[in-house]
PDB file of C-alpha atoms in Angstrom:
ATOM      1  CA  MET O  17     -22.431 -11.316  39.307  1.00 48.00           C
ATOM      2  CA  LYS O  18     -21.112  -7.765  39.253  1.00 39.00           C
ATOM      3  CA  LYS O  19     -17.652  -9.007  38.262  1.00 41.00           C
ATOM      4  CA  GLN O  20     -19.168 -11.076  35.442  1.00 44.00           C
ATOM      5  CA  ILE O  21     -21.028  -8.032  34.107  1.00 38.00           C
ATOM      6  CA  LEU O  22     -17.850  -5.922  34.253  1.00 36.00           C
ATOM      7  CA  ASN O  23     -15.887  -8.647  32.387  1.00 42.00           C
ATOM      8  CA  THR O  24     -18.600  -8.778  29.740  1.00 36.00           C
ATOM      9  CA  LEU O  25     -18.562  -5.011  29.308  1.00 34.00           C
ATOM     10  CA  ALA O  26     -14.795  -5.053  29.048  1.00 37.00           C
ATOM     11  CA  ALA O  27     -14.960  -7.689  26.349  1.00 37.00           C
ATOM     12  CA  VAL O  28     -17.542  -5.703  24.404  1.00 33.00           C
ATOM     13  CA  ALA O  29     -15.421  -2.584  24.657  1.00 35.00           C
ATOM     14  CA  LEU O  30     -12.359  -4.512  23.449  1.00 34.00           C
ATOM     15  CA  VAL O  31     -14.222  -5.886  20.434  1.00 34.00           C
ATOM     16  CA  ALA O  32     -15.636  -2.424  19.645  1.00 34.00           C
ATOM     17  CA  GLY O  33     -12.143  -0.970  19.850  1.00 37.00           C
ATOM     18  CA  VAL O  34     -10.725  -3.605  17.507  1.00 35.00           C
ATOM     19  CA  VAL O  35     -13.539  -3.059  14.986  1.00 34.00           C
ATOM     20  CA  SER O  36     -13.056   0.700  15.206  1.00 34.00           C
ATOM     21  CA  CYS O  37      -9.322   0.488  14.643  1.00 38.00           C
ATOM     22  CA  LYS O  38      -9.832  -1.912  11.776  1.00 39.00           C
ATOM     23  CA  GLY O  39     -12.241   0.419  10.091  1.00 42.00           C
ATOM     24  CA  GLU O  40      -9.909   3.367  10.460  1.00 56.00           C
ATOM     25  CA  LYS O  41      -7.191   1.534   8.498  1.00 74.00           C
ATOM     26  CA  ASN O  42      -9.061   1.887   5.180  1.00 91.00           C
ATOM     27  CA  GLU O  43      -8.526  -1.811   4.447  1.00 95.00           C
ATOM     28  CA  THR O  44      -8.730  -2.594   0.724  1.00 97.00           C
ATOM     29  CA  GLU O  45     -10.272  -5.652  -0.847  1.00 96.00           C
ATOM     30  CA  ALA O  46      -8.315  -7.021  -3.800  1.00 97.00           C
ATOM     31  CA  LYS O  47     -10.628  -7.731  -6.716  1.00 97.00           C
ATOM     32  CA  ASP O  48     -10.217  -8.741 -10.346  1.00 98.00           C
ATOM     33  CA  ALA O  49      -8.477  -6.178 -12.548  1.00 98.00           C
ATOM     34  CA  GLN O  50     -10.720  -3.655 -14.292  1.00 98.00           C
ATOM     35  CA  GLU O  51     -10.514  -1.632 -17.516  1.00 97.00           C
ATOM     36  CA  VAL O  52      -8.422   1.533 -17.280  1.00 95.00           C
ATOM     37  CA  ALA O  53     -10.362   4.791 -17.103  1.00 91.00           C
ATOM     38  CA  VAL O  54     -10.342   7.231 -20.033  1.00 92.00           C
ATOM     39  CA  VAL O  55     -10.968  10.962 -19.765  1.00 91.00           C
ATOM     40  CA  GLU O  56     -11.498  13.171 -22.809  1.00 92.00           C
ATOM     41  CA  ASN O  57     -10.006  16.692 -23.127  1.00 93.00           C
ATOM     42  CA  ALA O  58      -7.964  16.280 -19.941  1.00 95.00           C
ATOM     43  CA  ALA O  59      -5.017  18.360 -18.764  1.00 96.00           C
ATOM     44  CA  LYS O  60      -1.883  16.194 -18.656  1.00 97.00           C
ATOM     45  CA  PHE O  61       0.493  16.292 -15.734  1.00 98.00           C
ATOM     46  CA  LYS O  62       3.871  14.519 -15.448  1.00 98.00           C
ATOM     47  CA  VAL O  63       4.808  13.033 -12.094  1.00 98.00           C
ATOM     48  CA  ASP O  64       7.699  14.746 -10.299  1.00 98.00           C
ATOM     49  CA  ALA O  65       9.547  11.614  -9.191  1.00 97.00           C
ATOM     50  CA  ALA O  66      11.856  13.547  -6.857  1.00 97.00           C
ATOM     51  CA  SER O  67       8.895  14.897  -4.862  1.00 97.00           C
ATOM     52  CA  SER O  68       6.650  11.819  -4.943  1.00 98.00           C
ATOM     53  CA  THR O  69       6.805   8.808  -2.690  1.00 97.00           C
ATOM     54  CA  ILE O  70       4.896   5.947  -1.130  1.00 98.00           C
ATOM     55  CA  GLU O  71       5.215   5.479   2.612  1.00 98.00           C
ATOM     56  CA  TRP O  72       4.844   1.934   4.000  1.00 98.00           C
ATOM     57  CA  VAL O  73       4.430   0.331   7.418  1.00 98.00           C
ATOM     58  CA  GLY O  74       4.814  -3.371   8.132  1.00 98.00           C
ATOM     59  CA  SER O  75       4.180  -4.993  11.498  1.00 97.00           C
ATOM     60  CA  LYS O  76       4.703  -8.148  13.530  1.00 94.00           C
ATOM     61  CA  PRO O  77       3.963  -9.062  17.187  1.00 94.00           C
ATOM     62  CA  THR O  78       7.264  -7.646  18.416  1.00 91.00           C
ATOM     63  CA  GLY O  79       6.961  -4.296  16.658  1.00 95.00           C
ATOM     64  CA  LYS O  80       6.834  -2.620  13.278  1.00 97.00           C
ATOM     65  CA  HIS O  81       9.022  -1.056  10.612  1.00 98.00           C
ATOM     66  CA  ASN O  82       8.362   1.749   8.188  1.00 98.00           C
ATOM     67  CA  GLY O  83       9.958   3.242   5.130  1.00 98.00           C
ATOM     68  CA  THR O  84       9.440   4.596   1.635  1.00 98.00           C
ATOM     69  CA  ILE O  85       9.284   3.446  -2.007  1.00 98.00           C
ATOM     70  CA  ASN O  86       9.906   5.757  -4.942  1.00 98.00           C
ATOM     71  CA  ILE O  87       7.433   6.461  -7.709  1.00 98.00           C
ATOM     72  CA  GLU O  88       9.659   6.098 -10.784  1.00 97.00           C
ATOM     73  CA  ASN O  89       7.466   7.983 -13.296  1.00 97.00           C
ATOM     74  CA  GLY O  90       3.866   8.511 -14.273  1.00 97.00           C
ATOM     75  CA  VAL O  91       1.236  10.634 -15.972  1.00 97.00           C
ATOM     76  CA  VAL O  92      -1.955  12.068 -14.461  1.00 96.00           C
ATOM     77  CA  ASN O  93      -4.833  13.318 -16.618  1.00 96.00           C
ATOM     78  CA  VAL O  94      -7.338  15.675 -14.994  1.00 95.00           C
ATOM     79  CA  ALA O  95     -10.635  16.972 -16.364  1.00 93.00           C
ATOM     80  CA  GLY O  96     -12.673  18.612 -13.605  1.00 87.00           C
ATOM     81  CA  ASP O  97     -13.467  15.958 -11.024  1.00 86.00           C
ATOM     82  CA  ALA O  98     -12.405  13.153 -13.368  1.00 91.00           C
ATOM     83  CA  ILE O  99      -8.917  11.763 -13.174  1.00 94.00           C
ATOM     84  CA  THR O 100      -6.925   9.010 -14.828  1.00 96.00           C
ATOM     85  CA  GLY O 101      -3.291   7.994 -14.649  1.00 97.00           C
ATOM     86  CA  THR O 102      -0.602   5.338 -14.799  1.00 97.00           C
ATOM     87  CA  PHE O 103       2.415   5.101 -12.512  1.00 97.00           C
ATOM     88  CA  LEU O 104       5.538   2.942 -12.308  1.00 98.00           C
ATOM     89  CA  ILE O 105       6.896   2.151  -8.823  1.00 98.00           C
ATOM     90  CA  ASP O 106      10.606   1.442  -8.348  1.00 98.00           C
ATOM     91  CA  MET O 107      10.629  -1.623  -6.058  1.00 98.00           C
ATOM     92  CA  ALA O 108      14.447  -1.571  -5.873  1.00 98.00           C
ATOM     93  CA  SER O 109      14.134   1.770  -4.036  1.00 98.00           C
ATOM     94  CA  ILE O 110      12.547   0.192  -0.945  1.00 98.00           C
ATOM     95  CA  THR O 111      14.067   1.972   2.059  1.00 98.00           C
ATOM     96  CA  VAL O 112      13.703   1.372   5.804  1.00 98.00           C
ATOM     97  CA  THR O 113      13.549   4.694   7.656  1.00 98.00           C
ATOM     98  CA  ASP O 114      13.068   3.643  11.294  1.00 98.00           C
ATOM     99  CA  LEU O 115      16.497   1.952  11.544  1.00 97.00           C
ATOM    100  CA  GLU O 116      19.943   3.511  11.376  1.00 96.00           C
ATOM    101  CA  ALA O 117      22.839   2.203   9.287  1.00 94.00           C
ATOM    102  CA  GLY O 118      24.537  -0.621  11.118  1.00 92.00           C
ATOM    103  CA  ASP O 119      21.445  -1.252  13.264  1.00 94.00           C
ATOM    104  CA  GLY O 120      19.855  -3.818  10.963  1.00 95.00           C
ATOM    105  CA  LYS O 121      18.762  -1.324   8.293  1.00 97.00           C
ATOM    106  CA  GLU O 122      20.787  -2.851   5.463  1.00 96.00           C
ATOM    107  CA  SER O 123      19.818  -6.391   6.433  1.00 96.00           C
ATOM    108  CA  LEU O 124      16.093  -5.650   6.451  1.00 97.00           C
ATOM    109  CA  GLU O 125      16.255  -3.710   3.156  1.00 97.00           C
ATOM    110  CA  GLY O 126      18.178  -6.593   1.591  1.00 97.00           C
ATOM    111  CA  HIS O 127      15.617  -9.104   2.861  1.00 97.00           C
ATOM    112  CA  LEU O 128      12.678  -7.088   1.509  1.00 98.00           C
ATOM    113  CA  LYS O 129      14.401  -6.721  -1.863  1.00 98.00           C
ATOM    114  CA  GLY O 130      15.407 -10.397  -1.992  1.00 97.00           C
ATOM    115  CA  MET O 131      19.125  -9.734  -2.142  1.00 95.00           C
ATOM    116  CA  ALA O 132      20.220 -12.462   0.280  1.00 88.00           C
ATOM    117  CA  GLU O 133      20.935 -15.951  -1.071  1.00 91.00           C
ATOM    118  CA  GLY O 134      18.033 -18.285  -0.436  1.00 93.00           C
ATOM    119  CA  LYS O 135      15.743 -15.403   0.470  1.00 94.00           C
ATOM    120  CA  GLU O 136      15.189 -13.989  -3.001  1.00 96.00           C
ATOM    121  CA  ASP O 137      11.481 -14.786  -3.105  1.00 95.00           C
ATOM    122  CA  HIS O 138      10.585 -14.097   0.526  1.00 96.00           C
ATOM    123  CA  PHE O 139       9.190 -10.662  -0.218  1.00 97.00           C
ATOM    124  CA  PHE O 140       9.478  -8.580  -3.411  1.00 97.00           C
ATOM    125  CA  ASN O 141      12.353 -10.158  -5.359  1.00 97.00           C
ATOM    126  CA  VAL O 142      13.321  -6.943  -7.078  1.00 98.00           C
ATOM    127  CA  ALA O 143      15.827  -8.669  -9.369  1.00 97.00           C
ATOM    128  CA  LYS O 144      12.943 -10.575 -10.979  1.00 97.00           C
ATOM    129  CA  TYR O 145      10.225  -7.938 -10.434  1.00 98.00           C
ATOM    130  CA  PRO O 146      11.993  -4.539 -10.502  1.00 98.00           C
ATOM    131  CA  THR O 147       8.861  -2.444 -10.860  1.00 98.00           C
ATOM    132  CA  ALA O 148       5.273  -2.411  -9.705  1.00 98.00           C
ATOM    133  CA  ALA O 149       2.551  -0.428 -11.450  1.00 98.00           C
ATOM    134  CA  PHE O 150      -0.713   1.315 -10.669  1.00 98.00           C
ATOM    135  CA  GLU O 151      -3.295   2.355 -13.260  1.00 98.00           C
ATOM    136  CA  VAL O 152      -6.420   4.327 -12.338  1.00 98.00           C
ATOM    137  CA  THR O 153      -9.715   2.654 -13.269  1.00 97.00           C
ATOM    138  CA  GLY O 154     -12.053   5.211 -11.727  1.00 96.00           C
ATOM    139  CA  VAL O 155     -12.816   7.740  -8.995  1.00 95.00           C
ATOM    140  CA  THR O 156     -16.109   7.700  -7.109  1.00 95.00           C
ATOM    141  CA  GLU O 157     -17.669   9.474  -4.128  1.00 94.00           C
ATOM    142  CA  LYS O 158     -18.314   7.526  -0.930  1.00 92.00           C
ATOM    143  CA  ASP O 159     -19.271   8.902   2.483  1.00 91.00           C
ATOM    144  CA  GLY O 160     -18.082  12.349   1.444  1.00 92.00           C
ATOM    145  CA  LYS O 161     -14.684  11.071   0.294  1.00 94.00           C
ATOM    146  CA  LYS O 162     -13.199  10.584  -3.140  1.00 96.00           C
ATOM    147  CA  MET O 163     -12.380   6.901  -3.578  1.00 97.00           C
ATOM    148  CA  MET O 164      -9.802   6.004  -6.213  1.00 97.00           C
ATOM    149  CA  GLN O 165      -9.993   2.580  -7.858  1.00 98.00           C
ATOM    150  CA  GLY O 166      -7.053   1.160  -9.709  1.00 98.00           C
ATOM    151  CA  ASN O 167      -5.149  -1.927 -10.800  1.00 98.00           C
ATOM    152  CA  LEU O 168      -2.051  -2.568  -8.658  1.00 98.00           C
ATOM    153  CA  THR O 169       0.419  -4.929 -10.313  1.00 98.00           C
ATOM    154  CA  MET O 170       3.157  -6.519  -8.170  1.00 98.00           C
ATOM    155  CA  ARG O 171       5.146  -9.696  -8.913  1.00 97.00           C
ATOM    156  CA  ASP O 172       3.202 -10.034 -12.198  1.00 96.00           C
ATOM    157  CA  GLN O 173      -0.123 -10.225 -10.379  1.00 98.00           C
ATOM    158  CA  LYS O 174      -2.729  -7.536 -11.092  1.00 98.00           C
ATOM    159  CA  LYS O 175      -5.510  -6.749  -8.605  1.00 98.00           C
ATOM    160  CA  ASN O 176      -7.987  -3.873  -8.354  1.00 98.00           C
ATOM    161  CA  ILE O 177      -8.113  -1.942  -5.076  1.00 98.00           C
ATOM    162  CA  GLU O 178      -9.880   1.174  -3.761  1.00 98.00           C
ATOM    163  CA  PHE O 179      -8.669   3.792  -1.295  1.00 98.00           C
ATOM    164  CA  PRO O 180      -9.524   7.404  -0.281  1.00 98.00           C
ATOM    165  CA  VAL O 181      -7.650  10.269  -1.928  1.00 97.00           C
ATOM    166  CA  SER O 182      -7.701  14.035  -2.207  1.00 96.00           C
ATOM    167  CA  TYR O 183      -6.214  15.967  -5.096  1.00 95.00           C
ATOM    168  CA  SER O 184      -5.975  19.519  -6.320  1.00 95.00           C
ATOM    169  CA  VAL O 185      -4.689  21.527  -9.284  1.00 95.00           C
ATOM    170  CA  ASP O 186      -2.997  24.892  -8.753  1.00 94.00           C
ATOM    171  CA  GLY O 187      -1.960  26.367 -12.074  1.00 92.00           C
ATOM    172  CA  GLU O 188       0.848  24.222 -13.448  1.00 96.00           C
ATOM    173  CA  ASN O 189       1.004  21.962 -10.414  1.00 97.00           C
ATOM    174  CA  MET O 190      -1.077  19.003  -9.299  1.00 97.00           C
ATOM    175  CA  THR O 191      -0.949  17.180  -5.964  1.00 97.00           C
ATOM    176  CA  LEU O 192      -2.571  13.873  -4.928  1.00 97.00           C
ATOM    177  CA  THR O 193      -2.473  12.408  -1.462  1.00 98.00           C
ATOM    178  CA  SER O 194      -4.104   9.253  -0.124  1.00 98.00           C
ATOM    179  CA  GLU O 195      -5.236   8.517   3.377  1.00 98.00           C
ATOM    180  CA  PRO O 196      -3.305   5.608   4.890  1.00 98.00           C
ATOM    181  CA  PHE O 197      -4.732   2.331   3.586  1.00 98.00           C
ATOM    182  CA  THR O 198      -3.786  -1.316   3.810  1.00 98.00           C
ATOM    183  CA  ILE O 199      -3.332  -4.070   1.284  1.00 98.00           C
ATOM    184  CA  ASP O 200      -3.103  -7.776   2.020  1.00 98.00           C
ATOM    185  CA  ARG O 201       0.297  -8.725   0.613  1.00 98.00           C
ATOM    186  CA  THR O 202      -0.669 -12.355   0.140  1.00 98.00           C
ATOM    187  CA  ASP O 203      -3.080 -11.266  -2.631  1.00 98.00           C
ATOM    188  CA  TRP O 204       0.077 -10.606  -4.657  1.00 98.00           C
ATOM    189  CA  GLY O 205       1.893 -13.766  -3.621  1.00 97.00           C
ATOM    190  CA  VAL O 206       4.058 -12.151  -0.911  1.00 97.00           C
ATOM    191  CA  ASN O 207       3.574 -14.995   1.584  1.00 97.00           C
ATOM    192  CA  TYR O 208       6.715 -15.073   3.759  1.00 96.00           C
ATOM    193  CA  GLY O 209       5.849 -15.316   7.450  1.00 96.00           C
ATOM    194  CA  SER O 210       2.105 -15.159   6.793  1.00 97.00           C
ATOM    195  CA  GLN O 211      -0.029 -16.767   9.480  1.00 94.00           C
ATOM    196  CA  SER O 212      -2.816 -17.206   6.944  1.00 94.00           C
ATOM    197  CA  VAL O 213      -0.568 -19.246   4.644  1.00 95.00           C
ATOM    198  CA  PHE O 214       1.749 -21.145   7.002  1.00 93.00           C
ATOM    199  CA  ASP O 215       0.900 -23.098  10.148  1.00 91.00           C
ATOM    200  CA  ASN O 216       2.822 -23.286  13.455  1.00 86.00           C
ATOM    201  CA  LEU O 217       4.470 -19.868  13.185  1.00 90.00           C
ATOM    202  CA  GLY O 218       3.574 -19.023  16.773  1.00 88.00           C
ATOM    203  CA  ASP O 219       4.484 -15.379  17.433  1.00 87.00           C
ATOM    204  CA  LYS O 220       7.013 -15.421  14.583  1.00 87.00           C
ATOM    205  CA  PHE O 221       4.468 -14.320  11.987  1.00 95.00           C
ATOM    206  CA  ILE O 222       4.445 -11.063  10.042  1.00 97.00           C
ATOM    207  CA  SER O 223       1.162  -9.250   9.457  1.00 97.00           C
ATOM    208  CA  ASP O 224      -0.439  -9.769   6.063  1.00 97.00           C
ATOM    209  CA  ASP O 225      -1.463  -6.114   6.013  1.00 98.00           C
ATOM    210  CA  ILE O 226       0.927  -3.494   4.673  1.00 98.00           C
ATOM    211  CA  GLU O 227      -0.090   0.090   5.306  1.00 98.00           C
ATOM    212  CA  LEU O 228       0.533   2.502   2.427  1.00 98.00           C
ATOM    213  CA  THR O 229       0.241   6.271   1.984  1.00 98.00           C
ATOM    214  CA  VAL O 230       0.694   7.863  -1.438  1.00 98.00           C
ATOM    215  CA  ASN O 231       2.103  11.389  -1.767  1.00 98.00           C
ATOM    216  CA  LEU O 232       2.289  12.477  -5.402  1.00 97.00           C
ATOM    217  CA  LYS O 233       3.221  15.749  -7.077  1.00 98.00           C
ATOM    218  CA  ALA O 234       3.070  16.485 -10.795  1.00 98.00           C
ATOM    219  CA  THR O 235       3.622  19.359 -13.182  1.00 98.00           C
ATOM    220  CA  LYS O 236       1.761  20.242 -16.366  1.00 97.00           C
ATOM    221  CA  ALA O 237       3.235  18.513 -19.392  1.00 93.00           C
TER     222      ALA O 237
END
């Protein structure tokens, strides 16, 4: 009886831990695209592409990989607590940072970009879809955090997502940073190795969730 109770408590603790970890990921829910936000009398800032990046993490049962994607250009408009903006993301700049050259780095980067014959459409197919885009549709307050809503377009599919951000303006400079958040790649048709799309993958599947963190710097235009 005592053993049964302990097993039950352990199961409850495991479930609680999974729920807790899931909540901490800031999982987004892809919704229909929304109208782009407009702010009157806003200060305009131009994205500093050399100092701005998006960090990514992808995982599978045997481990995970991480890297960066460049923000190609963009404009941020700020008026007090209101903010709008549009950004282009250079998908051909996908880089793997946890592997060294000659240790599978080039192979994985080529697979993600769709550079290998027969694998063009497995992930992001940058020859066909060289850029992604994000356009701000609003910023709201939730649980003491600023939540940015925006339309993310990848592979010609546009979905609205929401994630927590913080931003500040210091004279001529503006910074915006997100907390890590996840998107479900299959919402944009990136289905390769997805257990929710394909059957009988066993432990060969790749997680649908991609974790992203945005680090953006801009200067007054």
